[in-house]
Structures are given as structure tokens and as C-alpha cells.
PDB file of C-alpha atoms in Angstrom:
ATOM      1  CA  MET A   1       7.174 -27.200  -5.758  1.00 71.00           C
ATOM      2  CA  GLU A   2       4.605 -24.508  -6.453  1.00 78.00           C
ATOM      3  CA  VAL A   3       1.845 -26.500  -4.745  1.00 83.00           C
ATOM      4  CA  ILE A   4       4.022 -27.124  -1.679  1.00 86.00           C
ATOM      5  CA  PHE A   5       4.828 -23.414  -1.417  1.00 87.00           C
ATOM      6  CA  VAL A   6       1.140 -22.481  -1.587  1.00 88.00           C
ATOM      7  CA  PHE A   7       0.262 -25.175   0.951  1.00 89.00           C
ATOM      8  CA  PHE A   8       2.667 -23.883   3.612  1.00 89.00           C
ATOM      9  CA  VAL A   9       1.797 -20.233   2.972  1.00 91.00           C
ATOM     10  CA  ILE A  10      -1.882 -21.048   3.506  1.00 93.00           C
ATOM     11  CA  ILE A  11      -1.234 -23.179   6.594  1.00 93.00           C
ATOM     12  CA  PHE A  12       0.740 -20.438   8.323  1.00 91.00           C
ATOM     13  CA  GLY A  13      -1.693 -17.706   7.264  1.00 91.00           C
ATOM     14  CA  SER A  14      -4.708 -19.653   8.499  1.00 93.00           C
ATOM     15  CA  ILE A  15      -3.033 -20.310  11.861  1.00 91.00           C
ATOM     16  CA  LEU A  16      -2.603 -16.551  12.184  1.00 87.00           C
ATOM     17  CA  GLN A  17      -6.292 -16.133  11.369  1.00 90.00           C
ATOM     18  CA  GLY A  18      -7.241 -18.563  14.099  1.00 89.00           C
ATOM     19  CA  VAL A  19      -4.929 -16.994  16.681  1.00 86.00           C
ATOM     20  CA  SER A  20      -5.709 -13.321  16.168  1.00 82.00           C
ATOM     21  CA  GLY A  21      -8.988 -13.268  14.241  1.00 85.00           C
ATOM     22  CA  PHE A  22      -7.301 -11.962  11.092  1.00 84.00           C
ATOM     23  CA  GLY A  23      -3.993 -12.154   9.216  1.00 84.00           C
ATOM     24  CA  LEU A  24      -4.683 -14.770   6.531  1.00 91.00           C
ATOM     25  CA  GLY A  25      -5.106 -12.171   3.811  1.00 87.00           C
ATOM     26  CA  LEU A  26      -2.353  -9.908   5.079  1.00 84.00           C
ATOM     27  CA  PHE A  27       0.171 -12.761   5.183  1.00 87.00           C
ATOM     28  CA  THR A  28      -0.774 -14.674   2.030  1.00 90.00           C
ATOM     29  CA  MET A  29      -1.130 -11.543  -0.118  1.00 87.00           C
ATOM     30  CA  GLY A  30       2.471 -10.731   0.691  1.00 84.00           C
ATOM     31  CA  LEU A  31       3.574 -14.034  -0.862  1.00 88.00           C
ATOM     32  CA  LEU A  32       1.067 -15.417  -3.382  1.00 89.00           C
ATOM     33  CA  PRO A  33       1.390 -12.490  -5.860  1.00 86.00           C
ATOM     34  CA  ILE A  34       5.016 -13.541  -6.304  1.00 84.00           C
ATOM     35  CA  MET A  35       3.645 -16.517  -8.265  1.00 84.00           C
ATOM     36  CA  PHE A  36       0.204 -15.365  -9.434  1.00 86.00           C
ATOM     37  CA  SER A  37      -1.350 -12.187 -10.789  1.00 84.00           C
ATOM     38  CA  LEU A  38      -2.914  -9.779  -8.315  1.00 84.00           C
ATOM     39  CA  LYS A  39      -6.387 -10.762  -9.485  1.00 86.00           C
ATOM     40  CA  ASP A  40      -5.811 -14.520  -9.170  1.00 88.00           C
ATOM     41  CA  SER A  41      -4.145 -14.082  -5.774  1.00 90.00           C
ATOM     42  CA  THR A  42      -7.016 -11.959  -4.495  1.00 90.00           C
ATOM     43  CA  LEU A  43      -9.691 -14.407  -5.641  1.00 92.00           C
ATOM     44  CA  LEU A  44      -7.862 -17.348  -4.076  1.00 92.00           C
ATOM     45  CA  VAL A  45      -7.381 -15.504  -0.784  1.00 93.00           C
ATOM     46  CA  MET A  46     -11.053 -14.474  -0.740  1.00 94.00           C
ATOM     47  CA  PHE A  47     -12.025 -18.134  -0.929  1.00 94.00           C
ATOM     48  CA  LEU A  48      -9.506 -19.081   1.749  1.00 94.00           C
ATOM     49  CA  THR A  49     -10.717 -16.292   4.013  1.00 95.00           C
ATOM     50  CA  PHE A  50     -14.286 -17.474   3.579  1.00 95.00           C
ATOM     51  CA  MET A  51     -13.338 -21.053   4.514  1.00 94.00           C
ATOM     52  CA  ALA A  52     -11.124 -20.080   7.462  1.00 94.00           C
ATOM     53  CA  SER A  53     -13.611 -17.612   8.915  1.00 95.00           C
ATOM     54  CA  LEU A  54     -16.529 -19.997   8.508  1.00 95.00           C
ATOM     55  CA  SER A  55     -14.546 -22.728  10.261  1.00 94.00           C
ATOM     56  CA  ILE A  56     -13.785 -20.392  13.186  1.00 94.00           C
ATOM     57  CA  LEU A  57     -17.297 -18.969  13.286  1.00 95.00           C
ATOM     58  CA  LEU A  58     -18.919 -22.392  13.679  1.00 94.00           C
ATOM     59  CA  LYS A  59     -17.163 -22.704  17.042  1.00 93.00           C
ATOM     60  CA  ILE A  60     -17.951 -19.222  18.428  1.00 93.00           C
ATOM     61  CA  PHE A  61     -21.204 -18.265  16.672  1.00 93.00           C
ATOM     62  CA  LYS A  62     -23.036 -17.766  20.004  1.00 93.00           C
ATOM     63  CA  TYR A  63     -21.098 -14.522  20.503  1.00 94.00           C
ATOM     64  CA  ILE A  64     -22.487 -12.880  17.328  1.00 94.00           C
ATOM     65  CA  GLU A  65     -24.309  -9.559  17.831  1.00 91.00           C
ATOM     66  CA  VAL A  66     -26.321  -8.821  14.705  1.00 90.00           C
ATOM     67  CA  LYS A  67     -27.176  -5.242  15.684  1.00 82.00           C
ATOM     68  CA  GLY A  68     -23.519  -4.236  15.677  1.00 79.00           C
ATOM     69  CA  LEU A  69     -22.982  -5.651  12.190  1.00 92.00           C
ATOM     70  CA  LEU A  70     -25.656  -4.024  10.055  1.00 91.00           C
ATOM     71  CA  ILE A  71     -24.017  -0.671   9.289  1.00 93.00           C
ATOM     72  CA  ILE A  72     -20.448  -1.851   8.772  1.00 95.00           C
ATOM     73  CA  ILE A  73     -21.420  -4.809   6.567  1.00 96.00           C
ATOM     74  CA  SER A  74     -23.710  -2.657   4.423  1.00 96.00           C
ATOM     75  CA  ALA A  75     -20.846  -0.211   3.881  1.00 97.00           C
ATOM     76  CA  ALA A  76     -18.449  -3.078   3.178  1.00 97.00           C
ATOM     77  CA  PHE A  77     -20.753  -4.485   0.491  1.00 97.00           C
ATOM     78  CA  THR A  78     -20.754  -1.081  -1.228  1.00 97.00           C
ATOM     79  CA  GLY A  79     -16.971  -1.072  -1.167  1.00 95.00           C
ATOM     80  CA  ARG A  80     -16.848  -4.613  -2.554  1.00 96.00           C
ATOM     81  CA  VAL A  81     -18.976  -3.634  -5.568  1.00 96.00           C
ATOM     82  CA  ILE A  82     -16.516  -0.851  -6.431  1.00 94.00           C
ATOM     83  CA  ALA A  83     -13.587  -3.202  -5.812  1.00 91.00           C
ATOM     84  CA  PHE A  84     -15.106  -5.749  -8.223  1.00 92.00           C
ATOM     85  CA  PHE A  85     -14.777  -3.314 -11.131  1.00 91.00           C
ATOM     86  CA  LEU A  86     -11.311  -2.143 -10.056  1.00 88.00           C
ATOM     87  CA  LEU A  87      -9.980  -5.699  -9.803  1.00 86.00           C
ATOM     88  CA  ASN A  88     -11.377  -6.749 -13.171  1.00 84.00           C
ATOM     89  CA  ARG A  89      -9.834  -3.708 -14.827  1.00 82.00           C
ATOM     90  CA  PHE A  90      -6.426  -3.597 -13.142  1.00 75.00           C
ATOM     91  CA  GLY A  91      -5.970  -7.058 -11.602  1.00 67.00           C
ATOM     92  CA  GLU A  92      -3.701  -8.432 -14.341  1.00 60.00           C
ATOM     93  CA  ILE A  93      -1.246  -5.504 -14.281  1.00 61.00           C
ATOM     94  CA  ASP A  94       2.026  -6.665 -12.691  1.00 64.00           C
ATOM     95  CA  SER A  95       3.006  -3.143 -11.656  1.00 70.00           C
ATOM     96  CA  PHE A  96      -0.053  -3.120  -9.420  1.00 69.00           C
ATOM     97  CA  LYS A  97       1.817  -5.638  -7.241  1.00 72.00           C
ATOM     98  CA  LYS A  98       4.180  -2.820  -6.262  1.00 80.00           C
ATOM     99  CA  VAL A  99       1.175  -0.823  -5.099  1.00 80.00           C
ATOM    100  CA  LEU A 100       0.168  -3.825  -3.016  1.00 74.00           C
ATOM    101  CA  GLY A 101       3.671  -3.988  -1.538  1.00 82.00           C
ATOM    102  CA  ILE A 102       3.545  -0.325  -0.528  1.00 87.00           C
ATOM    103  CA  PHE A 103       0.090  -0.791   0.965  1.00 82.00           C
ATOM    104  CA  LEU A 104       1.219  -3.843   2.942  1.00 80.00           C
ATOM    105  CA  ILE A 105       4.135  -1.883   4.388  1.00 88.00           C
ATOM    106  CA  GLY A 106       1.691   0.817   5.448  1.00 84.00           C
ATOM    107  CA  MET A 107      -0.548  -1.737   7.142  1.00 76.00           C
ATOM    108  CA  VAL A 108       2.392  -3.342   8.934  1.00 81.00           C
ATOM    109  CA  ILE A 109       3.618   0.014  10.237  1.00 84.00           C
ATOM    110  CA  TYR A 110       0.129   0.911  11.421  1.00 76.00           C
ATOM    111  CA  LEU A 111      -0.382  -2.399  13.213  1.00 70.00           C
ATOM    112  CA  LEU A 112       3.038  -2.202  14.886  1.00 76.00           C
ATOM    113  CA  ILE A 113       2.696   1.361  16.183  1.00 77.00           C
ATOM    114  CA  ASN A 114      -0.968   1.193  17.176  1.00 67.00           C
ATOM    115  CA  LYS A 115      -0.946   0.399  20.906  1.00 62.00           C
ATOM    116  CA  GLN A 116      -4.288   1.897  21.962  1.00 59.00           C
ATOM    117  CA  GLU A 117      -6.548  -0.369  24.007  1.00 54.00           C
ATOM    118  CA  SER A 118      -9.528   1.943  23.631  1.00 53.00           C
ATOM    119  CA  SER A 119     -10.657   4.704  21.287  1.00 54.00           C
ATOM    120  CA  PRO A 120     -12.176   8.151  21.819  1.00 54.00           C
ATOM    121  CA  PRO A 121     -16.007   8.109  22.212  1.00 59.00           C
ATOM    122  CA  ILE A 122     -16.411  10.137  19.012  1.00 57.00           C
ATOM    123  CA  LEU A 123     -15.334   7.071  17.023  1.00 57.00           C
ATOM    124  CA  MET A 124     -18.573   5.369  18.066  1.00 64.00           C
ATOM    125  CA  GLU A 125     -20.594   7.703  15.799  1.00 77.00           C
ATOM    126  CA  PRO A 126     -22.264   5.976  12.778  1.00 83.00           C
ATOM    127  CA  ILE A 127     -19.916   7.681  10.311  1.00 89.00           C
ATOM    128  CA  PHE A 128     -17.019   5.562  11.533  1.00 88.00           C
ATOM    129  CA  PRO A 129     -18.468   2.070  10.905  1.00 92.00           C
ATOM    130  CA  ILE A 130     -19.529   3.397   7.501  1.00 94.00           C
ATOM    131  CA  LEU A 131     -16.005   4.675   6.799  1.00 92.00           C
ATOM    132  CA  PHE A 132     -14.205   1.596   8.121  1.00 91.00           C
ATOM    133  CA  GLY A 133     -16.623  -0.749   6.360  1.00 95.00           C
ATOM    134  CA  PHE A 134     -16.351   1.066   3.028  1.00 96.00           C
ATOM    135  CA  LEU A 135     -12.547   1.233   3.087  1.00 90.00           C
ATOM    136  CA  GLY A 136     -12.284  -2.355   4.309  1.00 91.00           C
ATOM    137  CA  GLY A 137     -14.628  -3.421   1.508  1.00 94.00           C
ATOM    138  CA  ILE A 138     -12.600  -1.727  -1.224  1.00 91.00           C
ATOM    139  CA  ILE A 139      -9.172  -2.771   0.073  1.00 87.00           C
ATOM    140  CA  GLY A 140     -10.434  -6.281   0.801  1.00 89.00           C
ATOM    141  CA  GLY A 141     -12.020  -6.588  -2.638  1.00 91.00           C
ATOM    142  CA  VAL A 142      -8.910  -5.456  -4.520  1.00 87.00           C
ATOM    143  CA  PHE A 143      -6.046  -6.631  -2.303  1.00 84.00           C
ATOM    144  CA  ALA A 144      -7.823  -9.144   0.022  1.00 84.00           C
ATOM    145  CA  VAL A 145      -6.260  -7.347   3.018  1.00 82.00           C
ATOM    146  CA  GLY A 146      -9.144  -5.219   4.267  1.00 84.00           C
ATOM    147  CA  GLY A 147      -9.097  -6.960   7.661  1.00 85.00           C
ATOM    148  CA  PRO A 148      -7.289  -4.248   9.660  1.00 83.00           C
ATOM    149  CA  PHE A 149     -10.149  -1.795   9.107  1.00 86.00           C
ATOM    150  CA  PHE A 150     -12.654  -4.264  10.562  1.00 90.00           C
ATOM    151  CA  VAL A 151     -10.270  -5.297  13.325  1.00 84.00           C
ATOM    152  CA  PHE A 152      -9.918  -1.699  14.456  1.00 79.00           C
ATOM    153  CA  TYR A 153     -13.676  -1.203  14.528  1.00 86.00           C
ATOM    154  CA  PHE A 154     -14.523  -4.402  16.405  1.00 86.00           C
ATOM    155  CA  LEU A 155     -11.710  -3.940  18.900  1.00 78.00           C
ATOM    156  CA  MET A 156     -13.155  -0.492  19.495  1.00 76.00           C
ATOM    157  CA  ILE A 157     -16.646  -1.701  20.390  1.00 83.00           C
ATOM    158  CA  TYR A 158     -15.974  -5.143  21.922  1.00 82.00           C
ATOM    159  CA  LYS A 159     -13.665  -5.588  24.891  1.00 76.00           C
ATOM    160  CA  GLU A 160     -14.425  -9.313  25.196  1.00 83.00           C
ATOM    161  CA  LYS A 161     -12.226 -11.222  22.745  1.00 83.00           C
ATOM    162  CA  HIS A 162     -14.813 -13.823  21.719  1.00 88.00           C
ATOM    163  CA  ARG A 163     -17.365 -11.171  20.743  1.00 90.00           C
ATOM    164  CA  TYR A 164     -14.677  -9.319  18.821  1.00 88.00           C
ATOM    165  CA  ASN A 165     -13.645 -12.501  17.009  1.00 91.00           C
ATOM    166  CA  ALA A 166     -17.145 -13.800  16.241  1.00 94.00           C
ATOM    167  CA  ASN A 167     -18.376 -10.536  14.738  1.00 95.00           C
ATOM    168  CA  LEU A 168     -15.134 -10.085  12.828  1.00 94.00           C
ATOM    169  CA  GLN A 169     -15.485 -13.561  11.292  1.00 96.00           C
ATOM    170  CA  VAL A 170     -19.110 -12.890  10.289  1.00 97.00           C
ATOM    171  CA  THR A 171     -17.908  -9.829   8.415  1.00 97.00           C
ATOM    172  CA  PHE A 172     -15.194 -11.809   6.624  1.00 96.00           C
ATOM    173  CA  VAL A 173     -17.588 -14.625   5.710  1.00 97.00           C
ATOM    174  CA  LEU A 174     -20.268 -12.343   4.269  1.00 97.00           C
ATOM    175  CA  THR A 175     -17.973  -9.945   2.401  1.00 96.00           C
ATOM    176  CA  SER A 176     -15.849 -12.756   0.948  1.00 96.00           C
ATOM    177  CA  LEU A 177     -18.922 -14.695  -0.158  1.00 96.00           C
ATOM    178  CA  PHE A 178     -20.411 -11.555  -1.708  1.00 96.00           C
ATOM    179  CA  SER A 179     -17.265 -10.900  -3.779  1.00 95.00           C
ATOM    180  CA  LEU A 180     -16.895 -14.554  -4.781  1.00 94.00           C
ATOM    181  CA  LEU A 181     -20.468 -14.627  -6.070  1.00 95.00           C
ATOM    182  CA  MET A 182     -19.894 -11.492  -8.170  1.00 94.00           C
ATOM    183  CA  HIS A 183     -16.706 -12.905  -9.680  1.00 92.00           C
ATOM    184  CA  GLY A 184     -18.358 -16.287 -10.209  1.00 91.00           C
ATOM    185  CA  VAL A 185     -21.192 -14.706 -12.196  1.00 92.00           C
ATOM    186  CA  HIS A 186     -18.544 -12.855 -14.201  1.00 91.00           C
ATOM    187  CA  ASN A 187     -16.718 -16.170 -14.942  1.00 88.00           C
ATOM    188  CA  ASP A 188     -13.455 -15.016 -13.387  1.00 87.00           C
ATOM    189  CA  PHE A 189     -12.453 -18.494 -12.182  1.00 86.00           C
ATOM    190  CA  ASN A 190     -10.446 -20.900 -14.339  1.00 78.00           C
ATOM    191  CA  THR A 191      -9.892 -24.653 -13.956  1.00 75.00           C
ATOM    192  CA  LEU A 192      -6.573 -24.135 -12.144  1.00 72.00           C
ATOM    193  CA  PHE A 193      -8.468 -22.386  -9.361  1.00 76.00           C
ATOM    194  CA  TYR A 194     -10.357 -25.510  -8.410  1.00 82.00           C
ATOM    195  CA  MET A 195      -7.160 -27.420  -7.646  1.00 84.00           C
ATOM    196  CA  TYR A 196      -5.942 -24.630  -5.378  1.00 85.00           C
ATOM    197  CA  PHE A 197      -9.415 -24.305  -3.869  1.00 86.00           C
ATOM    198  CA  LEU A 198      -9.240 -27.973  -2.861  1.00 86.00           C
ATOM    199  CA  ILE A 199      -5.685 -27.788  -1.506  1.00 84.00           C
ATOM    200  CA  GLY A 200      -6.299 -24.449   0.141  1.00 87.00           C
ATOM    201  CA  GLY A 201      -9.651 -25.433   1.613  1.00 88.00           C
ATOM    202  CA  ILE A 202      -8.201 -28.430   3.439  1.00 88.00           C
ATOM    203  CA  SER A 203      -5.125 -26.491   4.565  1.00 90.00           C
ATOM    204  CA  VAL A 204      -7.033 -23.480   5.800  1.00 92.00           C
ATOM    205  CA  ILE A 205      -9.564 -25.435   7.867  1.00 91.00           C
ATOM    206  CA  PHE A 206      -6.769 -27.346   9.578  1.00 92.00           C
ATOM    207  CA  GLY A 207      -4.676 -24.225  10.190  1.00 93.00           C
ATOM    208  CA  ALA A 208      -7.573 -22.111  11.424  1.00 93.00           C
ATOM    209  CA  ASN A 209      -8.588 -24.736  13.980  1.00 91.00           C
ATOM    210  CA  VAL A 210      -5.013 -25.075  15.230  1.00 91.00           C
ATOM    211  CA  GLY A 211      -4.840 -21.294  15.524  1.00 90.00           C
ATOM    212  CA  LEU A 212      -8.145 -21.181  17.385  1.00 90.00           C
ATOM    213  CA  ILE A 213      -6.703 -23.497  20.034  1.00 90.00           C
ATOM    214  CA  TRP A 214      -3.772 -21.101  20.435  1.00 82.00           C
ATOM    215  CA  PHE A 215      -6.230 -18.200  20.550  1.00 85.00           C
ATOM    216  CA  GLU A 216      -7.395 -19.540  23.886  1.00 83.00           C
ATOM    217  CA  LYS A 217      -3.907 -20.154  25.296  1.00 81.00           C
ATOM    218  CA  LEU A 218      -1.126 -18.040  23.781  1.00 71.00           C
ATOM    219  CA  PRO A 219      -0.434 -14.276  23.711  1.00 71.00           C
ATOM    220  CA  ARG A 220      -1.447 -12.985  20.295  1.00 59.00           C
ATOM    221  CA  GLU A 221       0.999 -10.070  20.226  1.00 67.00           C
ATOM    222  CA  ARG A 222       4.121 -12.240  19.901  1.00 71.00           C
ATOM    223  CA  ILE A 223       2.722 -14.256  17.006  1.00 63.00           C
ATOM    224  CA  LYS A 224       1.328 -11.155  15.297  1.00 65.00           C
ATOM    225  CA  LYS A 225       4.696  -9.385  15.389  1.00 71.00           C
ATOM    226  CA  LEU A 226       6.440 -12.374  13.845  1.00 67.00           C
ATOM    227  CA  ALA A 227       3.843 -12.532  11.084  1.00 68.00           C
ATOM    228  CA  LEU A 228       4.117  -8.807  10.395  1.00 76.00           C
ATOM    229  CA  CYS A 229       7.880  -9.087  10.037  1.00 80.00           C
ATOM    230  CA  ILE A 230       7.392 -11.818   7.422  1.00 72.00           C
ATOM    231  CA  VAL A 231       4.757  -9.735   5.631  1.00 78.00           C
ATOM    232  CA  LEU A 232       7.152  -6.769   5.629  1.00 83.00           C
ATOM    233  CA  LEU A 233       9.853  -8.859   3.945  1.00 78.00           C
ATOM    234  CA  ALA A 234       7.338 -10.163   1.410  1.00 78.00           C
ATOM    235  CA  ALA A 235       6.155  -6.615   0.689  1.00 82.00           C
ATOM    236  CA  PHE A 236       9.704  -5.468  -0.047  1.00 85.00           C
ATOM    237  CA  ASN A 237      10.092  -8.482  -2.306  1.00 77.00           C
ATOM    238  CA  LEU A 238       6.989  -7.455  -4.268  1.00 74.00           C
ATOM    239  CA  ILE A 239       8.282  -3.906  -4.654  1.00 83.00           C
ATOM    240  CA  LEU A 240      11.868  -4.765  -5.588  1.00 82.00           C
ATOM    241  CA  PHE A 241      11.615  -8.009  -7.558  1.00 70.00           C
ATOM    242  CA  THR A 242       8.258  -8.035  -9.427  1.00 65.00           C
TER     243      THR A 242
END
């Protein structure tokens, strides 16, 4: 039963990732910590994000713009190093799940009320990719839901959806791989992980590719709102029942 639950959570989350460019972490981290510790959930979602983003990136890699990635990825790596120590110290504390629930509610509210199609020119200054990258790195490294910070930045500088998506996926691939390597060196993975890695890897590649087909055809806003409603319910569940 547990494996089936994880399978369907990952499938739906990876479809969201394919459709909108993000959402796997936001969705799955609202549900997986119900069954696993925060640390185990985060490590599993990092791996899934890496697999989903790599799968998407292989189909749209020609839209990558390296110049626009250097500052934000460097800042994100710094945030991930700090997150590594935070997760190893606090990742087994169940009460930290309530913090995650509160954070998820905040992210949902932000994503629902943010309707801007463009941002003020001042946000193009170097301080902002540094800030968004650093915060996304920390939140992504501890909670595996740092995506909204990167989404905001790439939506701000890329109006063409394929460029936005390709550069967003590069960021997810590199930051997830960076964190996984640090935790691997630290021996943070147990044998149970490898079973979920296998199940999750197959599920996430399938879901991400299905979502990528929808990315080309369906309006993202409708699917995103549905997902955010589910995340909101999961966040309240984390706060009230864990």
C-alpha cells in the first residue's frame, strides 16, 4: 500500500513538473512527509527532481542560455551547502514537518495571488539572481521546494516559455545533483532508498514526459491551481496531524 501511494504521488507530481516546469517538489513534499521523515522525504524528492528535470531537459536543451545561469546557480550552490548542514541536524525532527506545512501554505498563497506577467526593471540587477538563487538553494536543500524562487526569476527574464523551461530545468538538475553528491559522501542514503529510487525513477520519467506533451497543448494555469489546492490540503494535514 505504501509503495502504491508513493507511486501515484510521484506520477502526479512529475506530470505537474512536465506541464509547468516545476511542481514536483511542491506537490510531493506536501504528501511524502506524512510517511517519511523530513530528511528522507527531501532526499527522495531531490533524486526525483533530478530525474524529471533531466528527462525534460534532454528534449529542450537547445534553448539553454548559459550566460543567464552563472550567477543564480552559483548562489544556489552556496544555499545548498548551508541547507546540507541544516537538514542533517534537523531533518529527523517530526515537529519540523509543521514548519514545512506552514511554508507550503505560504508558497501556495504566493503562487495564487501573483498575477504579474512582468517585473520592474530594478529586479534585473545582479543582487536579485543572487538573492533568489540563495533562498531557492536553502529552501530546496532543506524542504525540496525551492522551485518558486527560480520560477519567478526565469519568468522575469524569459518571455518565451521554452527558454524559461530549459534554463529552469538546468538549475534543478545541477542543484539537485550537487546536494545528492554531498549527502552521498556523508552516507545519508539507506538500502530502502534504492527501492524507492527505482520505483520513483521509472514513475517520474513517464510522468514528466506526459506532462511535457501537455506543456505544448494545455493551459498551465488550470492544472497549477488544482495542484496547489491539493498541496494546500496536504500542508494542513502536516500541520494538524503530524
